[in-house]
Structure formats: structure tokens, C-alpha cells
Amino acid sequence: MVLKQKRQRKKILITGGTGFIGSNFVYEFLELGYDVHLLVRSESNFWRIASIKKKVKLHYTDLCNAEEVNKLIKKLKPQIILHFAAYGAYQRKQQDIALTINTNLLGTINLVNALSEIKFDCFIYTGSSSEYGIKNKPMKEIDILEPVNLYGITKAAGTMYCQYMSRKFNLPIVIMRPFTVYGYLDDEDHLIPIVIKSCFTNTELYLSNPNFVRDFIFIEDMIDAYLKAIKKIKKIKGEIFNLGTGKQTTIDEVVNLVKKLTHSSIEPCYNKVAPTQLEPKICAADISKAKELLNWKPRYNLEKGLRKDIDWFKKNIYIYETE
């Protein structure tokens, strides 16, 4: 009689797994049957993953401490690593200069250096559209980086270090540059959750300039791009990919669309919130590279994505009331 050997689950390490984007990936990879490990901080808030916390393995490690990171990576030997941990994107509440530099740059350097000492299948660094700065046309991965804030500067530096290490040591590293991501478990003080909640509760809606623009990408499309990158990693090592829809949308257009989908008659109060940075007149991702090399394109336009997000919000609005 021949005993079948139990197939070992692939081990994935996710940083920033308690945040908006990272937590969505935690749910996805659990569903796919991976052995999911999270690198977390002692002060991490677990409300987003409370229902699955016992299904993942937590590692309390300071990314800014190279010795701690090295020790964890050598012991764990993850096959896939998704790096979402970041600080400073939300400038209204994240203004610590040292923490921005240490988290986004030093933490990334420590993680990549530790990984360079082991064999792994794929590391995806999550960059940002903030790396580009102000442009007068849809942004391409080959554009000169001219960030207008410290967050963008540190994310750009992280991108450069990842690309450098990938090329120097032939490491399976790829860089994703998502534009404005929205979807399930988003922070309650981000634009789309603010508008949805206001429409549902009929409360006052204070916003910034109605003509500010963003390229909104639904979280499910972002996950799909990462899954494709993992499968194709051998062919795309060292590459950078924009993730967006290629279409910019004004704040006013977002509000009107949410109002339509929620059947709300609320009237927003514009120019009541001061901008935190220079605002572009054009904000759209050129996603031709992702289409060609990843065979990826977004499945959701803004209305389709908002429908799913609003349906989820209806069922989970209590989370925002208790977290």
C-alpha cells in the first residue's frame, strides 16, 4: 500500500496585513489555501481580520530592526512575500517624518536584504502613484519620478532599491504601482467610505474641491493583478507595473455616482476640507504594460466596483460603528 504524501501548502508572508489593502489579500490567500503569515507590530489594530485571526500566524517584528527581520525570514523561509506595510499616505493624520522614512524605506531595505539570503519564489513591493508627482498626461512606468510629498519620495526610493536588488542578484522581485484603491474594509475617513456612509445615514458631507481627480481601482482588480504577477514572476523580474483603470474621475463624479446607486438626495458641501498637497489636473494610469506582460486589465469600471462596495457596506456598516 502506497501512502499519499500530504501536499504542503505554500507559505506566504504579508506585511501590512491588518490595513485596508493588506487585509483583503489575507482573506484572498486564506481562501486559496495558502499558509498565511503576517508580520505585525505590537500596536497593530486587528479589527479588519478579527474573524480570521486564528487562521493566520502572527509574527510581531519591527521592520526597522534589521536583526529582527533577518531572524524571522531565516526561520520562516516564506515562498511568497507581499509587502504592503507603509506610512504617510494619509497626510492629514500621518505626518511623522522619521516614521515615514523608516517604515517605507528602511523597512523595505531590511526586508529585501533578509530575503536575498534565502531562496524564495516571489516578492511583490507595493509602490504608489505618488511616486510620479504632477504629470500632464497618463503616467507611464518609464516617466521621470517627481514626487511632491515625502511619502512619494520614500516609496520611489523603495522602488529603486527593490529594482536594484532584483537586477544585481537576479531576485524574483516585482513592483506594483497602484493608483487610488477602493473597496471592502477601506478606512472610514477615505473619500468613498465617507460618501457612502453619508448617503446611507443622511449626514452632512464636507469635502474638498469637486474637480480634484483620481484614477480609482477596485480592490478585486488589484488582487487579480498580483495573482497574475506571482504566476508570471520568472518572466517579469525587476519590472514595474501601473495598476489603475486608465480613466480619471472627479470627486464630484464619485459623489453623484454614489448618490445614484444609494438613491440619496444628499447635497455635499465642497471646499470645506483643505487639500494636503499639490493636486494634479490629470491623474490616470497608463496600463498598457500590465495588459501586455501580465495579461491583466481591470474588470470593474467605477460604477460596477461601487455597486459591489456599496452592497458590502450595507451588510457591514456596523464594523465602522464599533471598530
PDB file of C-alpha atoms in Angstrom, residues 47-314:
ATOM      1  CA  TRP A  47     -10.405  44.749  13.589  1.00  0.00           C
ATOM      2  CA  ARG A  48     -10.295  44.002   9.868  1.00  0.00           C
ATOM      3  CA  ILE A  49      -9.143  40.406  10.342  1.00  0.00           C
ATOM      4  CA  ALA A  50     -10.839  39.669  13.683  1.00  0.00           C
ATOM      5  CA  SER A  51     -12.940  36.864  12.191  1.00  0.00           C
ATOM      6  CA  ILE A  52      -9.916  35.038  10.731  1.00  0.00           C
ATOM      7  CA  LYS A  53      -7.175  35.972  13.186  1.00  0.00           C
ATOM      8  CA  LYS A  54      -6.922  32.406  14.471  1.00  0.00           C
ATOM      9  CA  LYS A  55      -6.419  31.098  10.935  1.00  0.00           C
ATOM     10  CA  VAL A  56      -3.221  33.077  10.323  1.00  0.00           C
ATOM     11  CA  LYS A  57       0.134  33.076  12.075  1.00  0.00           C
ATOM     12  CA  LEU A  58       1.246  36.378  13.565  1.00  0.00           C
ATOM     13  CA  HIS A  59       4.887  37.462  13.863  1.00  0.00           C
ATOM     14  CA  TYR A  60       5.491  40.553  15.985  1.00  0.00           C
ATOM     15  CA  THR A  61       8.501  42.012  14.244  1.00  0.00           C
ATOM     16  CA  ASP A  62       9.802  45.559  13.753  1.00  0.00           C
ATOM     17  CA  LEU A  63      10.618  46.043  10.066  1.00  0.00           C
ATOM     18  CA  CYS A  64      13.021  48.817  11.040  1.00  0.00           C
ATOM     19  CA  ASN A  65      15.096  46.361  13.084  1.00  0.00           C
ATOM     20  CA  ALA A  66      17.326  44.504  10.618  1.00  0.00           C
ATOM     21  CA  GLU A  67      18.299  41.843  13.160  1.00  0.00           C
ATOM     22  CA  GLU A  68      14.662  41.005  13.945  1.00  0.00           C
ATOM     23  CA  VAL A  69      13.744  40.861  10.259  1.00  0.00           C
ATOM     24  CA  ASN A  70      16.724  38.627   9.400  1.00  0.00           C
ATOM     25  CA  LYS A  71      15.874  36.258  12.228  1.00  0.00           C
ATOM     26  CA  LEU A  72      12.236  35.959  11.123  1.00  0.00           C
ATOM     27  CA  ILE A  73      12.998  35.431   7.424  1.00  0.00           C
ATOM     28  CA  LYS A  74      15.668  32.775   8.070  1.00  0.00           C
ATOM     29  CA  LYS A  75      13.346  30.900  10.415  1.00  0.00           C
ATOM     30  CA  LEU A  76      10.158  31.227   8.366  1.00  0.00           C
ATOM     31  CA  LYS A  77      11.581  30.906   4.823  1.00  0.00           C
ATOM     32  CA  PRO A  78       8.455  32.218   3.079  1.00  0.00           C
ATOM     33  CA  GLN A  79       7.966  31.386  -0.586  1.00  0.00           C
ATOM     34  CA  ILE A  80       5.827  34.397  -1.458  1.00  0.00           C
ATOM     35  CA  ILE A  81       6.122  37.819   0.173  1.00  0.00           C
ATOM     36  CA  LEU A  82       3.686  40.706  -0.305  1.00  0.00           C
ATOM     37  CA  HIS A  83       4.905  43.999   1.132  1.00  0.00           C
ATOM     38  CA  PHE A  84       2.100  46.455   1.924  1.00  0.00           C
ATOM     39  CA  ALA A  85       3.381  47.997   5.166  1.00  0.00           C
ATOM     40  CA  ALA A  86       3.641  51.757   4.704  1.00  0.00           C
ATOM     41  CA  TYR A  87       3.177  55.051   6.492  1.00  0.00           C
ATOM     42  CA  GLY A  88       2.455  58.607   5.327  1.00  0.00           C
ATOM     43  CA  ALA A  89      -0.021  58.083   2.512  1.00  0.00           C
ATOM     44  CA  TYR A  90      -2.751  59.774   4.532  1.00  0.00           C
ATOM     45  CA  GLN A  91      -1.049  63.073   5.212  1.00  0.00           C
ATOM     46  CA  ARG A  92      -3.912  64.519   7.193  1.00  0.00           C
ATOM     47  CA  LYS A  93      -3.123  62.118  10.044  1.00  0.00           C
ATOM     48  CA  GLN A  94       0.309  60.597   9.221  1.00  0.00           C
ATOM     49  CA  GLN A  95       2.909  63.357   9.465  1.00  0.00           C
ATOM     50  CA  ASP A  96       5.831  61.813  11.362  1.00  0.00           C
ATOM     51  CA  ILE A  97       8.878  62.376   9.121  1.00  0.00           C
ATOM     52  CA  ALA A  98      11.144  59.785  10.761  1.00  0.00           C
ATOM     53  CA  LEU A  99       8.406  57.151  10.780  1.00  0.00           C
ATOM     54  CA  THR A 100       7.666  57.789   7.100  1.00  0.00           C
ATOM     55  CA  ILE A 101      11.322  57.311   6.139  1.00  0.00           C
ATOM     56  CA  ASN A 102      11.926  54.345   8.446  1.00  0.00           C
ATOM     57  CA  THR A 103       8.777  52.429   7.536  1.00  0.00           C
ATOM     58  CA  ASN A 104       8.765  52.991   3.792  1.00  0.00           C
ATOM     59  CA  LEU A 105      12.475  52.924   3.013  1.00  0.00           C
ATOM     60  CA  LEU A 106      14.472  51.372   5.854  1.00  0.00           C
ATOM     61  CA  GLY A 107      11.825  48.697   6.463  1.00  0.00           C
ATOM     62  CA  THR A 108      11.816  47.805   2.774  1.00  0.00           C
ATOM     63  CA  ILE A 109      15.609  47.651   2.616  1.00  0.00           C
ATOM     64  CA  ASN A 110      15.758  45.398   5.680  1.00  0.00           C
ATOM     65  CA  LEU A 111      13.137  43.037   4.242  1.00  0.00           C
ATOM     66  CA  VAL A 112      14.739  42.792   0.794  1.00  0.00           C
ATOM     67  CA  ASN A 113      18.211  42.298   2.279  1.00  0.00           C
ATOM     68  CA  ALA A 114      16.955  39.485   4.501  1.00  0.00           C
ATOM     69  CA  LEU A 115      15.197  37.813   1.576  1.00  0.00           C
ATOM     70  CA  SER A 116      18.357  37.985  -0.524  1.00  0.00           C
ATOM     71  CA  GLU A 117      19.886  35.459   1.889  1.00  0.00           C
ATOM     72  CA  ILE A 118      17.251  32.764   1.258  1.00  0.00           C
ATOM     73  CA  LYS A 119      15.567  31.134  -1.722  1.00  0.00           C
ATOM     74  CA  PHE A 120      12.058  32.447  -2.390  1.00  0.00           C
ATOM     75  CA  ASP A 121       9.585  32.368  -5.267  1.00  0.00           C
ATOM     76  CA  CYS A 122       8.208  35.895  -5.465  1.00  0.00           C
ATOM     77  CA  PHE A 123       8.387  39.234  -3.654  1.00  0.00           C
ATOM     78  CA  ILE A 124       5.953  42.000  -4.612  1.00  0.00           C
ATOM     79  CA  TYR A 125       6.698  45.515  -3.424  1.00  0.00           C
ATOM     80  CA  THR A 126       3.696  47.819  -3.354  1.00  0.00           C
ATOM     81  CA  GLY A 127       4.739  51.218  -4.609  1.00  0.00           C
ATOM     82  CA  SER A 128       2.422  54.158  -5.239  1.00  0.00           C
ATOM     83  CA  SER A 129       1.202  56.505  -7.938  1.00  0.00           C
ATOM     84  CA  SER A 130       2.518  59.233  -5.590  1.00  0.00           C
ATOM     85  CA  GLU A 131       5.978  58.410  -6.930  1.00  0.00           C
ATOM     86  CA  TYR A 132       5.157  60.215 -10.190  1.00  0.00           C
ATOM     87  CA  GLY A 133       4.203  63.627  -8.882  1.00  0.00           C
ATOM     88  CA  ILE A 134       2.416  66.059 -11.216  1.00  0.00           C
ATOM     89  CA  LYS A 135       2.184  64.980 -14.863  1.00  0.00           C
ATOM     90  CA  ASN A 136       0.311  66.404 -17.850  1.00  0.00           C
ATOM     91  CA  LYS A 137      -0.630  63.059 -19.391  1.00  0.00           C
ATOM     92  CA  PRO A 138      -1.400  59.475 -18.251  1.00  0.00           C
ATOM     93  CA  MET A 139       1.538  58.158 -16.270  1.00  0.00           C
ATOM     94  CA  LYS A 140       3.874  55.500 -17.653  1.00  0.00           C
ATOM     95  CA  GLU A 141       6.327  53.361 -15.707  1.00  0.00           C
ATOM     96  CA  ILE A 142       9.250  54.959 -17.587  1.00  0.00           C
ATOM     97  CA  ASP A 143       8.276  58.518 -16.603  1.00  0.00           C
ATOM     98  CA  ILE A 144      10.686  60.581 -14.514  1.00  0.00           C
ATOM     99  CA  LEU A 145       9.704  60.385 -10.843  1.00  0.00           C
ATOM    100  CA  GLU A 146       8.966  63.818  -9.376  1.00  0.00           C
ATOM    101  CA  PRO A 147       7.072  63.182  -6.115  1.00  0.00           C
ATOM    102  CA  VAL A 148       5.574  66.210  -4.380  1.00  0.00           C
ATOM    103  CA  ASN A 149       5.499  64.785  -0.845  1.00  0.00           C
ATOM    104  CA  LEU A 150       7.688  62.757   1.491  1.00  0.00           C
ATOM    105  CA  TYR A 151       5.518  59.667   1.132  1.00  0.00           C
ATOM    106  CA  GLY A 152       6.071  59.648  -2.633  1.00  0.00           C
ATOM    107  CA  ILE A 153       9.807  60.232  -2.174  1.00  0.00           C
ATOM    108  CA  THR A 154      10.203  57.277   0.185  1.00  0.00           C
ATOM    109  CA  LYS A 155       8.055  54.984  -1.956  1.00  0.00           C
ATOM    110  CA  ALA A 156      10.110  55.914  -5.027  1.00  0.00           C
ATOM    111  CA  ALA A 157      13.322  55.166  -3.142  1.00  0.00           C
ATOM    112  CA  GLY A 158      11.876  51.800  -2.089  1.00  0.00           C
ATOM    113  CA  THR A 159      11.026  51.018  -5.703  1.00  0.00           C
ATOM    114  CA  MET A 160      14.559  51.851  -6.819  1.00  0.00           C
ATOM    115  CA  TYR A 161      16.117  49.671  -4.131  1.00  0.00           C
ATOM    116  CA  CYS A 162      13.885  46.714  -4.999  1.00  0.00           C
ATOM    117  CA  GLN A 163      14.677  47.047  -8.687  1.00  0.00           C
ATOM    118  CA  TYR A 164      18.386  47.400  -7.964  1.00  0.00           C
ATOM    119  CA  MET A 165      18.455  44.247  -5.806  1.00  0.00           C
ATOM    120  CA  SER A 166      16.407  42.295  -8.334  1.00  0.00           C
ATOM    121  CA  ARG A 167      18.790  43.161 -11.146  1.00  0.00           C
ATOM    122  CA  LYS A 168      22.008  42.789  -9.189  1.00  0.00           C
ATOM    123  CA  PHE A 169      21.193  39.394  -7.655  1.00  0.00           C
ATOM    124  CA  ASN A 170      18.581  38.137 -10.150  1.00  0.00           C
ATOM    125  CA  LEU A 171      15.940  38.097  -7.420  1.00  0.00           C
ATOM    126  CA  PRO A 172      12.265  37.381  -8.227  1.00  0.00           C
ATOM    127  CA  ILE A 173      11.039  40.854  -7.282  1.00  0.00           C
ATOM    128  CA  VAL A 174       8.319  42.879  -8.990  1.00  0.00           C
ATOM    129  CA  ILE A 175       6.984  46.356  -8.196  1.00  0.00           C
ATOM    130  CA  MET A 176       3.318  47.326  -8.395  1.00  0.00           C
ATOM    131  CA  ARG A 177       2.197  50.964  -8.533  1.00  0.00           C
ATOM    132  CA  PRO A 178      -1.499  51.064  -7.642  1.00  0.00           C
ATOM    133  CA  PHE A 179      -3.386  54.311  -8.112  1.00  0.00           C
ATOM    134  CA  THR A 180      -6.339  55.095  -5.804  1.00  0.00           C
ATOM    135  CA  VAL A 181      -7.584  51.763  -4.453  1.00  0.00           C
ATOM    136  CA  TYR A 182     -11.089  51.421  -3.008  1.00  0.00           C
ATOM    137  CA  GLY A 183     -13.190  48.549  -1.770  1.00  0.00           C
ATOM    138  CA  TYR A 184     -14.039  46.369   1.202  1.00  0.00           C
ATOM    139  CA  LEU A 185     -12.585  47.278   4.624  1.00  0.00           C
ATOM    140  CA  ASP A 186     -11.385  50.695   3.483  1.00  0.00           C
ATOM    141  CA  ASP A 187     -10.559  53.330   6.119  1.00  0.00           C
ATOM    142  CA  GLU A 188     -13.703  55.142   7.183  1.00  0.00           C
ATOM    143  CA  ASP A 189     -12.099  58.566   6.619  1.00  0.00           C
ATOM    144  CA  HIS A 190     -11.283  57.911   2.942  1.00  0.00           C
ATOM    145  CA  LEU A 191     -13.358  59.552   0.234  1.00  0.00           C
ATOM    146  CA  ILE A 192     -15.552  56.672  -0.918  1.00  0.00           C
ATOM    147  CA  PRO A 193     -16.455  55.296   2.549  1.00  0.00           C
ATOM    148  CA  ILE A 194     -17.194  58.869   3.700  1.00  0.00           C
ATOM    149  CA  VAL A 195     -19.566  59.435   0.786  1.00  0.00           C
ATOM    150  CA  ILE A 196     -21.276  56.038   1.087  1.00  0.00           C
ATOM    151  CA  LYS A 197     -21.796  56.389   4.828  1.00  0.00           C
ATOM    152  CA  SER A 198     -23.124  59.927   4.425  1.00  0.00           C
ATOM    153  CA  CYS A 199     -25.589  58.772   1.772  1.00  0.00           C
ATOM    154  CA  PHE A 200     -26.816  55.898   3.946  1.00  0.00           C
ATOM    155  CA  THR A 201     -27.125  57.945   7.148  1.00  0.00           C
ATOM    156  CA  ASN A 202     -28.182  61.234   5.531  1.00  0.00           C
ATOM    157  CA  THR A 203     -25.478  63.144   7.409  1.00  0.00           C
ATOM    158  CA  GLU A 204     -23.607  66.246   6.251  1.00  0.00           C
ATOM    159  CA  LEU A 205     -20.878  65.673   3.694  1.00  0.00           C
ATOM    160  CA  TYR A 206     -17.874  68.014   3.824  1.00  0.00           C
ATOM    161  CA  LEU A 207     -15.376  67.569   1.004  1.00  0.00           C
ATOM    162  CA  SER A 208     -12.530  69.329  -0.775  1.00  0.00           C
ATOM    163  CA  ASN A 209     -12.545  70.693  -4.339  1.00  0.00           C
ATOM    164  CA  PRO A 210     -15.127  68.865  -6.505  1.00  0.00           C
ATOM    165  CA  ASN A 211     -12.773  68.989  -9.500  1.00  0.00           C
ATOM    166  CA  PHE A 212      -9.863  67.083  -7.887  1.00  0.00           C
ATOM    167  CA  VAL A 213      -9.190  63.918  -9.889  1.00  0.00           C
ATOM    168  CA  ARG A 214      -8.104  60.344  -9.184  1.00  0.00           C
ATOM    169  CA  ASP A 215      -7.818  57.059 -11.078  1.00  0.00           C
ATOM    170  CA  PHE A 216      -9.840  54.671  -8.902  1.00  0.00           C
ATOM    171  CA  ILE A 217      -9.084  50.930  -8.979  1.00  0.00           C
ATOM    172  CA  PHE A 218     -11.282  48.343  -7.254  1.00  0.00           C
ATOM    173  CA  ILE A 219      -9.555  46.062  -4.729  1.00  0.00           C
ATOM    174  CA  GLU A 220     -10.583  42.896  -6.601  1.00  0.00           C
ATOM    175  CA  ASP A 221      -8.781  44.113  -9.721  1.00  0.00           C
ATOM    176  CA  MET A 222      -5.662  44.814  -7.683  1.00  0.00           C
ATOM    177  CA  ILE A 223      -5.738  41.290  -6.223  1.00  0.00           C
ATOM    178  CA  ASP A 224      -6.155  39.832  -9.703  1.00  0.00           C
ATOM    179  CA  ALA A 225      -3.045  41.685 -10.926  1.00  0.00           C
ATOM    180  CA  TYR A 226      -0.949  40.377  -8.030  1.00  0.00           C
ATOM    181  CA  LEU A 227      -2.081  36.792  -8.659  1.00  0.00           C
ATOM    182  CA  LYS A 228      -1.086  37.104 -12.302  1.00  0.00           C
ATOM    183  CA  ALA A 229       2.297  38.577 -11.334  1.00  0.00           C
ATOM    184  CA  ILE A 230       3.003  35.672  -8.973  1.00  0.00           C
ATOM    185  CA  LYS A 231       2.309  33.181 -11.761  1.00  0.00           C
ATOM    186  CA  LYS A 232       4.490  35.040 -14.266  1.00  0.00           C
ATOM    187  CA  ILE A 233       7.288  36.098 -11.893  1.00  0.00           C
ATOM    188  CA  LYS A 234      10.086  34.353 -13.810  1.00  0.00           C
ATOM    189  CA  LYS A 235       9.354  36.470 -16.888  1.00  0.00           C
ATOM    190  CA  ILE A 236       8.815  39.812 -15.145  1.00  0.00           C
ATOM    191  CA  LYS A 237      11.586  40.026 -12.541  1.00  0.00           C
ATOM    192  CA  GLY A 238      12.574  43.622 -11.818  1.00  0.00           C
ATOM    193  CA  GLU A 239       9.605  45.110 -13.687  1.00  0.00           C
ATOM    194  CA  ILE A 240       7.272  47.896 -12.538  1.00  0.00           C
ATOM    195  CA  PHE A 241       3.541  47.875 -13.299  1.00  0.00           C
ATOM    196  CA  ASN A 242       0.914  50.592 -13.001  1.00  0.00           C
ATOM    197  CA  LEU A 243      -2.435  49.407 -11.643  1.00  0.00           C
ATOM    198  CA  GLY A 244      -5.399  51.624 -12.454  1.00  0.00           C
ATOM    199  CA  THR A 245      -8.223  51.891 -14.949  1.00  0.00           C
ATOM    200  CA  GLY A 246      -6.631  54.480 -17.209  1.00  0.00           C
ATOM    201  CA  LYS A 247      -9.533  56.824 -16.577  1.00  0.00           C
ATOM    202  CA  GLN A 248      -9.616  59.761 -14.177  1.00  0.00           C
ATOM    203  CA  THR A 249     -12.712  60.684 -12.176  1.00  0.00           C
ATOM    204  CA  THR A 250     -13.502  63.881 -10.296  1.00  0.00           C
ATOM    205  CA  ILE A 251     -14.662  63.918  -6.690  1.00  0.00           C
ATOM    206  CA  ASP A 252     -17.977  65.349  -7.871  1.00  0.00           C
ATOM    207  CA  GLU A 253     -18.449  62.454 -10.295  1.00  0.00           C
ATOM    208  CA  VAL A 254     -17.791  59.971  -7.469  1.00  0.00           C
ATOM    209  CA  VAL A 255     -20.347  61.688  -5.237  1.00  0.00           C
ATOM    210  CA  ASN A 256     -23.011  61.749  -7.949  1.00  0.00           C
ATOM    211  CA  LEU A 257     -22.436  58.090  -8.764  1.00  0.00           C
ATOM    212  CA  VAL A 258     -22.713  57.012  -5.119  1.00  0.00           C
ATOM    213  CA  LYS A 259     -25.852  59.150  -4.730  1.00  0.00           C
ATOM    214  CA  LYS A 260     -27.357  57.448  -7.775  1.00  0.00           C
ATOM    215  CA  LEU A 261     -26.536  53.935  -6.528  1.00  0.00           C
ATOM    216  CA  THR A 262     -27.796  54.610  -2.981  1.00  0.00           C
ATOM    217  CA  HIS A 263     -30.823  56.661  -4.082  1.00  0.00           C
ATOM    218  CA  SER A 264     -29.649  59.526  -1.901  1.00  0.00           C
ATOM    219  CA  SER A 265     -30.550  63.189  -2.263  1.00  0.00           C
ATOM    220  CA  ILE A 266     -27.783  64.499  -0.002  1.00  0.00           C
ATOM    221  CA  GLU A 267     -26.024  67.679  -1.148  1.00  0.00           C
ATOM    222  CA  PRO A 268     -22.253  67.787  -0.491  1.00  0.00           C
ATOM    223  CA  CYS A 269     -20.539  70.874   0.922  1.00  0.00           C
ATOM    224  CA  TYR A 270     -17.476  71.412  -1.264  1.00  0.00           C
ATOM    225  CA  ASN A 271     -14.262  73.307  -0.499  1.00  0.00           C
ATOM    226  CA  LYS A 272     -14.748  72.715   3.231  1.00  0.00           C
ATOM    227  CA  VAL A 273     -11.669  70.472   3.556  1.00  0.00           C
ATOM    228  CA  ALA A 274      -8.260  71.920   2.714  1.00  0.00           C
ATOM    229  CA  PRO A 275      -6.019  69.921   0.336  1.00  0.00           C
ATOM    230  CA  THR A 276      -2.899  68.347   1.839  1.00  0.00           C
ATOM    231  CA  GLN A 277      -0.742  68.520  -1.304  1.00  0.00           C
ATOM    232  CA  LEU A 278      -0.477  69.920  -4.809  1.00  0.00           C
ATOM    233  CA  GLU A 279      -3.305  68.461  -6.865  1.00  0.00           C
ATOM    234  CA  PRO A 280      -2.867  67.311 -10.477  1.00  0.00           C
ATOM    235  CA  LYS A 281      -5.211  68.254 -13.296  1.00  0.00           C
ATOM    236  CA  ILE A 282      -4.519  64.874 -14.861  1.00  0.00           C
ATOM    237  CA  CYS A 283      -4.377  61.643 -12.854  1.00  0.00           C
ATOM    238  CA  ALA A 284      -4.619  58.457 -14.880  1.00  0.00           C
ATOM    239  CA  ALA A 285      -2.511  55.334 -15.184  1.00  0.00           C
ATOM    240  CA  ASP A 286      -1.174  54.116 -18.493  1.00  0.00           C
ATOM    241  CA  ILE A 287      -1.760  50.369 -18.004  1.00  0.00           C
ATOM    242  CA  SER A 288      -0.565  49.161 -21.406  1.00  0.00           C
ATOM    243  CA  LYS A 289       2.453  47.417 -19.857  1.00  0.00           C
ATOM    244  CA  ALA A 290       0.323  45.414 -17.404  1.00  0.00           C
ATOM    245  CA  LYS A 291      -2.016  44.464 -20.240  1.00  0.00           C
ATOM    246  CA  GLU A 292       0.879  43.227 -22.360  1.00  0.00           C
ATOM    247  CA  LEU A 293       3.136  41.471 -19.827  1.00  0.00           C
ATOM    248  CA  LEU A 294       0.625  40.362 -17.180  1.00  0.00           C
ATOM    249  CA  ASN A 295      -2.324  39.822 -19.498  1.00  0.00           C
ATOM    250  CA  TRP A 296      -4.239  41.896 -16.958  1.00  0.00           C
ATOM    251  CA  LYS A 297      -6.857  44.579 -17.292  1.00  0.00           C
ATOM    252  CA  PRO A 298      -9.417  45.827 -14.765  1.00  0.00           C
ATOM    253  CA  ARG A 299     -12.751  44.004 -14.800  1.00  0.00           C
ATOM    254  CA  TYR A 300     -14.539  46.745 -12.891  1.00  0.00           C
ATOM    255  CA  ASN A 301     -15.299  50.250 -14.036  1.00  0.00           C
ATOM    256  CA  LEU A 302     -16.101  52.684 -11.228  1.00  0.00           C
ATOM    257  CA  GLU A 303     -19.857  52.107 -11.265  1.00  0.00           C
ATOM    258  CA  LYS A 304     -19.526  48.322 -11.225  1.00  0.00           C
ATOM    259  CA  GLY A 305     -16.953  48.436  -8.419  1.00  0.00           C
ATOM    260  CA  LEU A 306     -19.027  50.880  -6.385  1.00  0.00           C
ATOM    261  CA  ARG A 307     -22.065  48.603  -6.664  1.00  0.00           C
ATOM    262  CA  LYS A 308     -20.134  45.783  -5.017  1.00  0.00           C
ATOM    263  CA  ASP A 309     -18.582  48.109  -2.454  1.00  0.00           C
ATOM    264  CA  ILE A 310     -21.963  49.601  -1.519  1.00  0.00           C
ATOM    265  CA  ASP A 311     -23.537  46.135  -1.198  1.00  0.00           C
ATOM    266  CA  TRP A 312     -20.708  45.118   1.118  1.00  0.00           C
ATOM    267  CA  PHE A 313     -21.042  48.364   3.089  1.00  0.00           C
ATOM    268  CA  LYS A 314     -24.781  47.759   3.654  1.00  0.00           C
TER     269      LYS A 314
END
